[in-house]
């Protein structure tokens, strides 16, 4: 734990899921500080934690309630002579709300996020791919379909099936409701693609849909990259994770749940070119996939926050909270680029899931070996917070993970 006192700041974390709990844990591990967590969830991992002060706000999903609540909490907990309030979000909607209302929140909070113009550019995947083109970073072959029209872009694709279909604007897609909705669709035939487009067009989503070439290989071909850019827009940290398994529930597809830290300096350099080109600040999270056909790593998307699986970074020895505090609270000078080294297993699913659903035998054996060697971490299992209720919750959480994999796992080797 750093020697400097934690009394000069207090994290204010927005969210109620495992991502929010991970942030509570990382700040506690690094500084022994007790975060204030605000959300719209009266339960789950945050409500059970003894390491934070939980503020449940009914109607927090309404923009007006969101801003008024944070202003009130800012007056109550912040201001001159009190610890700085460091505002950190665990979900995309929270990030957007913070950024859209920076002017009203800035008197009370330190806000380590980009501005709205840049947010609107990079969260739209079609725009994101255009910027990757500018700096020479590879991504899957992509066709953009305007869902507000029916121009037939999907009828003459320059690649074969299966085809991946996903929204270019995840924020707008979040509010669409229709039968069979998924985060990402994998269409094996033209008929499946036609049906998917029909159902999306019938919903409220009228943004662009991206049709992409399917990069062959199962989950073990995926990689996750976490970078930190300082307040001057210089990339100061990068950590690559080799994904062994992703979640397969339709609304959680693509979320890594088993990761081994690894070293691929070339993708950190590619991300650095992109991030410094656009003047990015704060944490960024990228999804990539190794394309065995040409030996490249194809970038899929960027999250303008720490990802759901960000604890893979902290578990390997690089506590993410320290970058926020050093840069935004204590204004320490930043120099050079730190690249995470070493090998550690991150997982929030039980050993049973690892043994039965990691398809690559060598990687499965490596993961189980790291477990046996004590070089594995589950973000939900944190000694100072393992009350009886927490232990029961963790057990139920693991049982639910087994059920979800049995119901939804798909082998796409």
CSV table of C-alpha atoms in Angstrom, one decimal:
chain,number,residue,atom,x,y,z
A,1,UNK,CA,0.0,0.0,0.0
A,2,UNK,CA,1.4,3.5,-0.9
A,3,UNK,CA,2.9,5.5,2.0
A,4,UNK,CA,1.0,8.7,1.1
A,5,UNK,CA,-2.2,9.1,3.2
A,6,UNK,CA,-5.6,8.4,1.6
A,7,UNK,CA,-7.2,11.3,3.5
A,8,UNK,CA,-6.6,13.7,0.6
A,9,UNK,CA,-9.3,12.0,-1.6
A,10,UNK,CA,-12.4,9.9,-1.5
A,11,UNK,CA,-13.6,7.8,-4.5
A,12,UNK,CA,-17.2,8.3,-5.6
A,13,UNK,CA,-18.1,5.2,-7.7
A,14,UNK,CA,-21.2,5.0,-9.8
A,15,UNK,CA,-22.6,1.5,-10.4
A,16,UNK,CA,-23.7,-1.6,-8.6
A,17,UNK,CA,-22.3,-4.6,-10.5
A,18,UNK,CA,-19.1,-6.6,-10.3
A,19,UNK,CA,-17.2,-3.7,-12.1
A,20,UNK,CA,-18.2,-1.3,-9.3
A,21,UNK,CA,-17.2,-3.8,-6.7
A,22,UNK,CA,-13.9,-4.3,-8.3
A,23,UNK,CA,-13.3,-0.6,-8.1
A,24,UNK,CA,-14.2,-0.6,-4.4
A,25,UNK,CA,-11.7,-3.4,-3.9
A,26,UNK,CA,-8.9,-1.8,-5.8
A,27,UNK,CA,-9.2,1.5,-4.0
A,28,UNK,CA,-9.3,-0.3,-0.7
A,29,UNK,CA,-6.3,-2.4,-1.5
A,30,UNK,CA,-4.2,0.5,-2.6
A,31,UNK,CA,-5.2,3.2,0.0
A,32,UNK,CA,-7.4,1.7,2.6
A,33,UNK,CA,-10.0,4.3,1.7
A,34,UNK,CA,-13.8,3.8,2.0
A,35,UNK,CA,-15.5,4.8,-1.3
A,36,UNK,CA,-18.9,6.3,-1.6
A,37,UNK,CA,-20.9,4.2,-4.1
A,38,UNK,CA,-24.0,5.6,-5.7
A,39,UNK,CA,-26.4,3.6,-7.9
A,40,UNK,CA,-29.9,2.5,-8.8
A,41,UNK,CA,-29.5,-1.1,-7.4
A,42,UNK,CA,-30.6,-2.0,-4.0
A,43,UNK,CA,-28.7,-5.3,-3.9
A,44,UNK,CA,-25.9,-7.2,-5.5
A,45,UNK,CA,-22.2,-7.1,-4.7
A,46,UNK,CA,-22.1,-3.5,-3.6
A,47,UNK,CA,-25.0,-3.7,-1.2
A,48,UNK,CA,-23.3,-6.6,0.6
A,49,UNK,CA,-19.9,-4.9,0.9
A,50,UNK,CA,-18.6,-3.6,4.2
A,51,UNK,CA,-15.8,-1.6,2.5
A,52,UNK,CA,-17.9,1.2,1.1
A,53,UNK,CA,-20.8,3.5,1.9
A,54,UNK,CA,-23.7,2.6,-0.3
A,55,UNK,CA,-26.2,5.2,-1.5
A,56,UNK,CA,-29.2,3.7,-3.3
A,57,UNK,CA,-31.1,6.3,-5.2
A,58,UNK,CA,-34.6,5.4,-6.6
A,59,UNK,CA,-35.0,6.9,-10.0
A,60,UNK,CA,-31.3,7.5,-10.4
A,61,UNK,CA,-31.6,6.5,-14.1
A,62,UNK,CA,-33.4,9.8,-14.8
A,63,UNK,CA,-31.0,12.5,-15.9
A,64,UNK,CA,-32.4,15.1,-13.6
A,65,UNK,CA,-32.3,12.9,-10.5
A,66,UNK,CA,-28.7,11.8,-11.5
A,67,UNK,CA,-27.4,15.4,-11.6
A,68,UNK,CA,-29.3,16.6,-8.5
A,69,UNK,CA,-28.2,13.6,-6.5
A,70,UNK,CA,-24.5,14.1,-7.3
A,71,UNK,CA,-24.7,17.8,-6.7
A,72,UNK,CA,-26.2,17.1,-3.2
A,73,UNK,CA,-23.6,14.5,-2.4
A,74,UNK,CA,-20.9,16.9,-3.6
A,75,UNK,CA,-22.1,19.6,-1.1
A,76,UNK,CA,-22.4,17.0,1.7
A,77,UNK,CA,-19.0,15.3,1.2
A,78,UNK,CA,-16.8,17.7,-0.8
A,79,UNK,CA,-15.7,21.3,-0.8
A,80,UNK,CA,-12.9,23.3,0.6
A,81,UNK,CA,-11.0,21.6,3.5
A,82,UNK,CA,-12.4,18.2,2.6
A,83,UNK,CA,-10.9,15.3,0.7
A,84,UNK,CA,-11.1,15.6,-3.1
A,85,UNK,CA,-14.0,13.6,-4.5
A,86,UNK,CA,-12.7,11.4,-7.4
A,87,UNK,CA,-15.7,10.5,-9.6
A,88,UNK,CA,-15.4,7.1,-11.3
A,89,UNK,CA,-18.0,5.2,-13.3
A,90,UNK,CA,-18.5,1.5,-13.7
A,91,UNK,CA,-20.8,1.6,-16.8
A,92,UNK,CA,-21.2,3.3,-20.1
A,93,UNK,CA,-24.4,5.2,-19.2
A,94,UNK,CA,-22.8,6.6,-16.0
A,95,UNK,CA,-19.7,7.7,-18.0
A,96,UNK,CA,-21.9,9.5,-20.5
A,97,UNK,CA,-23.9,11.2,-17.8
A,98,UNK,CA,-20.8,12.4,-16.1
A,99,UNK,CA,-19.3,13.8,-19.3
A,100,UNK,CA,-22.5,15.4,-20.4
A,101,UNK,CA,-22.8,17.3,-17.1
A,102,UNK,CA,-19.2,18.0,-16.4
A,103,UNK,CA,-19.9,21.7,-15.9
A,104,UNK,CA,-22.4,21.2,-13.1
A,105,UNK,CA,-20.3,18.4,-11.5
A,106,UNK,CA,-16.8,19.9,-11.8
A,107,UNK,CA,-17.2,22.3,-8.7
A,108,UNK,CA,-17.5,19.2,-6.5
A,109,UNK,CA,-15.7,16.4,-8.3
A,110,UNK,CA,-12.4,15.5,-9.9
A,111,UNK,CA,-13.5,14.0,-13.3
A,112,UNK,CA,-10.9,11.8,-15.1
A,113,UNK,CA,-12.8,11.5,-18.4
A,114,UNK,CA,-12.6,12.9,-21.9
A,115,UNK,CA,-15.0,15.6,-23.2
A,116,UNK,CA,-18.3,15.0,-25.0
A,117,UNK,CA,-17.1,15.7,-28.5
A,118,UNK,CA,-14.4,13.0,-28.3
A,119,UNK,CA,-16.8,10.6,-26.6
A,120,UNK,CA,-19.3,10.9,-29.4
A,121,UNK,CA,-16.6,10.1,-31.9
A,122,UNK,CA,-15.0,7.1,-30.4
A,123,UNK,CA,-18.1,5.3,-29.0
A,124,UNK,CA,-19.6,5.0,-32.5
A,125,UNK,CA,-17.8,2.0,-33.9
A,126,UNK,CA,-18.0,3.1,-37.5
A,127,UNK,CA,-16.2,6.4,-36.6
A,128,UNK,CA,-13.7,4.4,-34.4
A,129,UNK,CA,-12.7,2.2,-37.3
A,130,UNK,CA,-12.2,5.3,-39.5
A,131,UNK,CA,-9.7,6.7,-37.0
A,132,UNK,CA,-8.0,3.3,-36.8
A,133,UNK,CA,-7.5,3.6,-40.6
A,134,UNK,CA,-5.9,7.0,-40.1
A,135,UNK,CA,-3.2,5.6,-37.8
A,136,UNK,CA,-2.8,2.2,-39.5
A,137,UNK,CA,-4.3,-0.1,-36.9
A,138,UNK,CA,-6.0,-3.3,-38.1
A,139,UNK,CA,-9.6,-4.2,-37.6
A,140,UNK,CA,-12.0,-6.7,-39.2
A,141,UNK,CA,-13.4,-6.1,-42.7
A,142,UNK,CA,-16.6,-4.1,-42.1
A,143,UNK,CA,-19.7,-3.0,-44.0
A,144,UNK,CA,-21.9,-0.2,-42.5
A,145,UNK,CA,-25.7,-0.6,-42.8
A,146,UNK,CA,-28.0,2.4,-42.2
A,147,UNK,CA,-30.9,0.9,-40.2
A,148,UNK,CA,-33.0,4.0,-40.9
A,149,UNK,CA,-33.1,3.1,-44.6
A,150,UNK,CA,-33.1,-0.1,-46.6
A,151,UNK,CA,-30.3,0.5,-49.1
A,152,UNK,CA,-29.3,-3.2,-49.3
A,153,UNK,CA,-25.7,-2.8,-48.2
A,154,UNK,CA,-25.9,-6.3,-46.9
A,155,UNK,CA,-26.7,-7.9,-50.2
A,156,UNK,CA,-23.2,-7.8,-51.7
A,157,UNK,CA,-20.8,-8.4,-48.9
A,158,UNK,CA,-17.0,-8.6,-49.7
A,159,UNK,CA,-16.7,-11.6,-47.3
A,160,UNK,CA,-18.5,-14.8,-46.6
A,161,UNK,CA,-20.5,-16.3,-43.7
A,162,UNK,CA,-20.6,-16.4,-40.8
A,163,UNK,CA,-21.2,-12.6,-40.5
A,164,UNK,CA,-21.0,-10.7,-37.2
A,165,UNK,CA,-23.7,-8.0,-36.8
A,166,UNK,CA,-23.5,-5.4,-34.0
A,167,UNK,CA,-24.7,-1.9,-33.4
A,168,UNK,CA,-22.4,1.0,-34.2
A,169,UNK,CA,-23.9,3.0,-31.4
A,170,UNK,CA,-24.2,0.9,-28.2
A,171,UNK,CA,-25.8,3.7,-26.2
A,172,UNK,CA,-28.7,4.1,-28.5
A,173,UNK,CA,-29.1,0.4,-29.0
A,174,UNK,CA,-29.3,0.0,-25.2
A,175,UNK,CA,-32.8,1.5,-25.3
A,176,UNK,CA,-34.1,-0.7,-28.2
A,177,UNK,CA,-36.3,-3.6,-27.2
A,178,UNK,CA,-37.2,-6.5,-29.5
A,179,UNK,CA,-37.5,-10.3,-29.4
A,180,UNK,CA,-34.2,-12.1,-29.6
A,181,UNK,CA,-32.1,-9.0,-28.8
A,182,UNK,CA,-28.4,-9.7,-28.3
A,183,UNK,CA,-25.3,-7.6,-27.7
A,184,UNK,CA,-23.7,-9.2,-30.8
A,185,UNK,CA,-25.3,-11.5,-33.5
A,186,UNK,CA,-23.4,-14.2,-35.3
A,187,UNK,CA,-25.3,-15.0,-38.5
A,188,UNK,CA,-24.3,-18.3,-40.1
A,189,UNK,CA,-26.5,-17.9,-43.2
A,190,UNK,CA,-28.0,-15.1,-45.4
A,191,UNK,CA,-31.4,-16.0,-44.0
A,192,UNK,CA,-30.3,-15.5,-40.4
A,193,UNK,CA,-28.8,-12.2,-41.3
A,194,UNK,CA,-31.9,-11.1,-43.1
A,195,UNK,CA,-34.0,-12.0,-40.1
A,196,UNK,CA,-31.7,-10.2,-37.7
A,197,UNK,CA,-31.8,-7.0,-39.8
A,198,UNK,CA,-35.6,-7.2,-40.0
A,199,UNK,CA,-36.0,-7.5,-36.2
A,200,UNK,CA,-33.5,-4.6,-35.5
A,201,UNK,CA,-35.2,-2.4,-38.1
A,202,UNK,CA,-38.6,-3.0,-36.5
A,203,UNK,CA,-37.2,-1.7,-33.1
A,204,UNK,CA,-36.5,1.8,-32.1
A,205,UNK,CA,-32.8,1.6,-33.0
A,206,UNK,CA,-32.2,3.7,-36.2
A,207,UNK,CA,-28.5,4.0,-36.0
A,208,UNK,CA,-25.9,2.1,-38.1
A,209,UNK,CA,-25.4,-1.6,-37.8
A,210,UNK,CA,-22.0,-3.0,-38.6
A,211,UNK,CA,-21.6,-6.3,-40.5
A,212,UNK,CA,-18.2,-7.7,-40.0
A,213,UNK,CA,-16.1,-10.6,-41.3
A,214,UNK,CA,-16.0,-13.3,-38.6
A,215,UNK,CA,-12.4,-13.8,-37.5
A,216,UNK,CA,-12.0,-17.6,-37.1
A,217,UNK,CA,-11.2,-19.1,-33.7
A,218,UNK,CA,-12.8,-19.5,-30.3
A,219,UNK,CA,-12.7,-17.3,-27.2
A,220,UNK,CA,-9.0,-18.2,-26.7
A,221,UNK,CA,-8.1,-16.0,-29.8
A,222,UNK,CA,-9.4,-12.9,-28.0
A,223,UNK,CA,-7.2,-10.4,-26.2
A,224,UNK,CA,-8.1,-7.5,-23.9
A,225,UNK,CA,-6.0,-4.3,-23.6
A,226,UNK,CA,-6.1,-1.7,-20.8
A,227,UNK,CA,-4.2,1.6,-21.3
A,228,UNK,CA,-3.9,4.7,-19.2
A,229,UNK,CA,-3.3,8.1,-20.7
A,230,UNK,CA,-2.3,11.0,-18.5
A,231,UNK,CA,-3.9,14.4,-18.4
A,232,UNK,CA,-1.6,15.6,-21.2
A,233,UNK,CA,-2.8,12.8,-23.5
A,234,UNK,CA,0.4,10.6,-23.3
A,235,UNK,CA,0.0,6.9,-22.8
A,236,UNK,CA,1.8,5.9,-19.6
A,237,UNK,CA,0.6,2.3,-19.0
A,238,UNK,CA,-0.5,-0.8,-21.0
A,239,UNK,CA,-1.5,-4.3,-19.9
A,240,UNK,CA,-2.6,-7.1,-22.3
A,241,UNK,CA,-4.7,-10.0,-21.2
A,242,UNK,CA,-5.1,-13.3,-23.1
A,243,UNK,CA,-8.8,-14.2,-22.9
A,244,UNK,CA,-9.4,-17.9,-22.3
A,245,UNK,CA,-13.2,-17.6,-22.0
A,246,UNK,CA,-15.9,-15.1,-22.5
A,247,UNK,CA,-19.5,-15.0,-21.2
A,248,UNK,CA,-22.0,-16.5,-23.6
A,249,UNK,CA,-25.3,-15.2,-22.2
A,250,UNK,CA,-27.0,-13.3,-25.1
A,251,UNK,CA,-26.8,-9.9,-23.3
A,252,UNK,CA,-23.3,-10.4,-22.0
A,253,UNK,CA,-21.5,-11.9,-25.1
A,254,UNK,CA,-18.0,-10.7,-25.4
A,255,UNK,CA,-17.3,-10.0,-21.7
A,256,UNK,CA,-14.1,-11.8,-20.7
A,257,UNK,CA,-14.4,-14.0,-17.6
A,258,UNK,CA,-11.1,-15.9,-17.6
A,259,UNK,CA,-7.9,-14.0,-18.5
A,260,UNK,CA,-4.2,-14.7,-18.2
A,261,UNK,CA,-2.0,-11.6,-18.4
A,262,UNK,CA,0.4,-11.8,-21.3
A,263,UNK,CA,2.9,-9.6,-23.1
A,264,UNK,CA,2.2,-8.3,-26.7
A,265,UNK,CA,4.0,-5.0,-26.9
A,266,UNK,CA,3.0,-4.4,-30.6
A,267,UNK,CA,-0.7,-3.9,-29.7
A,268,UNK,CA,0.2,-1.5,-26.9
A,269,UNK,CA,2.1,0.5,-29.5
A,270,UNK,CA,-0.8,0.4,-31.9
A,271,UNK,CA,-3.2,1.6,-29.2
A,272,UNK,CA,-0.7,4.3,-28.2
A,273,UNK,CA,-0.7,5.7,-31.8
A,274,UNK,CA,-4.5,5.8,-31.8
A,275,UNK,CA,-4.9,7.3,-28.3
A,276,UNK,CA,-2.3,10.0,-28.7
A,277,UNK,CA,-3.6,10.8,-32.2
A,278,UNK,CA,-7.1,11.7,-30.7
A,279,UNK,CA,-5.8,13.3,-27.5
A,280,UNK,CA,-7.4,10.8,-25.2
A,281,UNK,CA,-7.1,11.0,-21.4
A,282,UNK,CA,-7.8,8.4,-18.6
A,283,UNK,CA,-8.3,4.7,-18.8
A,284,UNK,CA,-9.3,3.0,-22.1
A,285,UNK,CA,-10.2,-0.7,-22.7
A,286,UNK,CA,-9.9,-2.4,-26.1
A,287,UNK,CA,-11.2,-5.8,-27.3
A,288,UNK,CA,-9.0,-7.5,-30.0
A,289,UNK,CA,-8.9,-10.9,-31.7
A,290,UNK,CA,-5.9,-12.7,-33.1
A,291,UNK,CA,-6.3,-13.5,-36.8
A,292,UNK,CA,-4.3,-16.7,-37.4
A,293,UNK,CA,-4.7,-16.2,-41.2
A,294,UNK,CA,-2.4,-13.2,-41.3
A,295,UNK,CA,-0.9,-13.2,-37.8
A,296,UNK,CA,-2.4,-9.8,-36.8
A,297,UNK,CA,-4.4,-8.6,-33.9
A,298,UNK,CA,-7.7,-7.0,-35.1
A,299,UNK,CA,-9.1,-4.2,-32.9
A,300,UNK,CA,-12.9,-4.5,-32.3
A,301,UNK,CA,-13.9,-1.6,-30.0
A,302,UNK,CA,-12.9,0.8,-27.3
A,303,UNK,CA,-14.5,1.4,-23.9
A,304,UNK,CA,-13.9,4.8,-22.5
A,305,UNK,CA,-13.5,3.4,-19.0
A,306,UNK,CA,-12.1,0.5,-17.2
A,307,UNK,CA,-13.7,-2.7,-18.5
A,308,UNK,CA,-15.8,-5.2,-16.6
A,309,UNK,CA,-12.7,-7.5,-16.3
A,310,UNK,CA,-10.3,-4.8,-15.3
A,311,UNK,CA,-9.2,-6.6,-12.2
A,312,UNK,CA,-6.9,-8.7,-14.3
A,313,UNK,CA,-4.6,-5.7,-14.3
A,314,UNK,CA,-4.6,-5.1,-10.5
A,315,UNK,CA,-4.3,-8.9,-9.8
A,316,UNK,CA,-1.1,-8.9,-11.7
A,317,UNK,CA,0.4,-6.2,-9.6
A,318,UNK,CA,-0.5,-2.9,-11.3
A,319,UNK,CA,-3.4,-1.5,-9.2
A,320,UNK,CA,-5.5,0.7,-11.5
A,321,UNK,CA,-6.6,3.0,-8.7
A,322,UNK,CA,-3.1,4.3,-8.3
A,323,UNK,CA,-3.0,5.8,-11.8
A,324,UNK,CA,-6.1,7.8,-11.1
A,325,UNK,CA,-4.8,9.1,-7.8
A,326,UNK,CA,-1.2,9.9,-8.9
A,327,UNK,CA,-2.4,11.8,-11.9
A,328,UNK,CA,-5.7,13.5,-11.0
A,329,UNK,CA,-5.5,13.9,-7.3
A,330,UNK,CA,-1.8,14.3,-6.4
A,331,UNK,CA,-0.6,15.6,-9.8
A,332,UNK,CA,2.5,13.6,-9.8
A,333,UNK,CA,4.7,14.0,-12.9
A,334,UNK,CA,4.3,11.2,-15.4
A,335,UNK,CA,7.2,9.9,-17.5
A,336,UNK,CA,7.8,7.0,-19.8
A,337,UNK,CA,5.5,4.0,-20.6
A,338,UNK,CA,5.1,1.2,-18.2
A,339,UNK,CA,4.1,-2.2,-19.7
A,340,UNK,CA,2.7,-4.9,-17.5
A,341,UNK,CA,4.8,-8.0,-17.3
A,342,UNK,CA,4.3,-11.4,-15.7
A,343,UNK,CA,1.6,-14.0,-15.7
A,344,UNK,CA,-1.5,-14.2,-13.5
A,345,UNK,CA,-4.9,-15.7,-13.8
A,346,UNK,CA,-8.1,-13.6,-13.4
A,347,UNK,CA,-11.5,-15.3,-13.2
A,348,UNK,CA,-14.9,-14.7,-11.7
A,349,UNK,CA,-16.2,-18.1,-12.7
A,350,UNK,CA,-15.6,-21.4,-10.8
A,351,UNK,CA,-12.9,-24.0,-11.6
A,352,UNK,CA,-15.7,-26.2,-13.0
A,353,UNK,CA,-16.4,-23.7,-15.8
A,354,UNK,CA,-12.6,-23.3,-16.6
A,355,UNK,CA,-12.2,-27.1,-16.8
A,356,UNK,CA,-15.3,-27.7,-19.0
A,357,UNK,CA,-15.5,-24.6,-21.3
A,358,UNK,CA,-11.9,-23.4,-22.0
A,359,UNK,CA,-11.5,-25.2,-25.3
A,360,UNK,CA,-7.7,-25.1,-25.8
A,361,UNK,CA,-6.2,-27.9,-23.7
A,362,UNK,CA,-2.8,-26.3,-23.2
A,363,UNK,CA,-4.3,-23.0,-22.1
A,364,UNK,CA,-6.8,-24.8,-19.9
A,365,UNK,CA,-3.9,-26.7,-18.2
A,366,UNK,CA,-2.0,-23.5,-17.8
A,367,UNK,CA,-5.0,-21.8,-16.1
A,368,UNK,CA,-5.5,-24.8,-13.7
A,369,UNK,CA,-1.8,-24.8,-13.0
A,370,UNK,CA,-1.9,-21.1,-12.0
A,371,UNK,CA,-4.8,-21.9,-9.7
A,372,UNK,CA,-2.8,-24.6,-8.0
A,373,UNK,CA,0.2,-22.3,-7.7
A,374,UNK,CA,-1.8,-19.6,-6.0
A,375,UNK,CA,-1.3,-17.2,-8.9
A,376,UNK,CA,-5.1,-16.7,-9.6
A,377,UNK,CA,-7.6,-14.1,-8.4
A,378,UNK,CA,-11.3,-13.8,-8.2
A,379,UNK,CA,-12.4,-10.1,-7.7
A,380,UNK,CA,-15.3,-11.2,-5.6
A,381,UNK,CA,-13.1,-13.1,-3.1
A,382,UNK,CA,-11.4,-10.4,-1.0
A,383,UNK,CA,-10.4,-11.3,2.6
A,384,UNK,CA,-11.3,-8.1,4.4
A,385,UNK,CA,-14.9,-8.3,2.9
A,386,UNK,CA,-15.6,-12.0,3.2
A,387,UNK,CA,-18.6,-11.8,5.6
A,388,UNK,CA,-20.9,-14.8,5.8
A,389,UNK,CA,-23.5,-13.0,3.6
A,390,UNK,CA,-20.7,-12.3,1.1
A,391,UNK,CA,-19.6,-16.0,1.1
A,392,UNK,CA,-23.2,-17.1,0.4
A,393,UNK,CA,-23.5,-14.5,-2.4
A,394,UNK,CA,-20.2,-15.7,-4.0
A,395,UNK,CA,-21.4,-19.3,-3.9
A,396,UNK,CA,-24.7,-18.4,-5.5
A,397,UNK,CA,-22.8,-16.3,-8.1
A,398,UNK,CA,-20.7,-19.3,-9.1
A,399,UNK,CA,-23.6,-21.7,-9.3
A,400,UNK,CA,-25.4,-19.2,-11.6
A,401,UNK,CA,-22.3,-19.0,-13.8
A,402,UNK,CA,-22.4,-22.8,-14.2
A,403,UNK,CA,-26.1,-22.6,-15.2
A,404,UNK,CA,-25.5,-19.9,-17.7
A,405,UNK,CA,-22.6,-21.7,-19.4
A,406,UNK,CA,-24.6,-24.9,-19.6
A,407,UNK,CA,-27.5,-23.0,-21.2
A,408,UNK,CA,-25.7,-20.7,-23.6
A,409,UNK,CA,-22.2,-21.9,-24.4
A,410,UNK,CA,-21.4,-22.1,-28.2
A,411,UNK,CA,-18.3,-23.7,-29.6
A,412,UNK,CA,-17.1,-21.5,-32.6
A,413,UNK,CA,-13.7,-23.0,-33.3
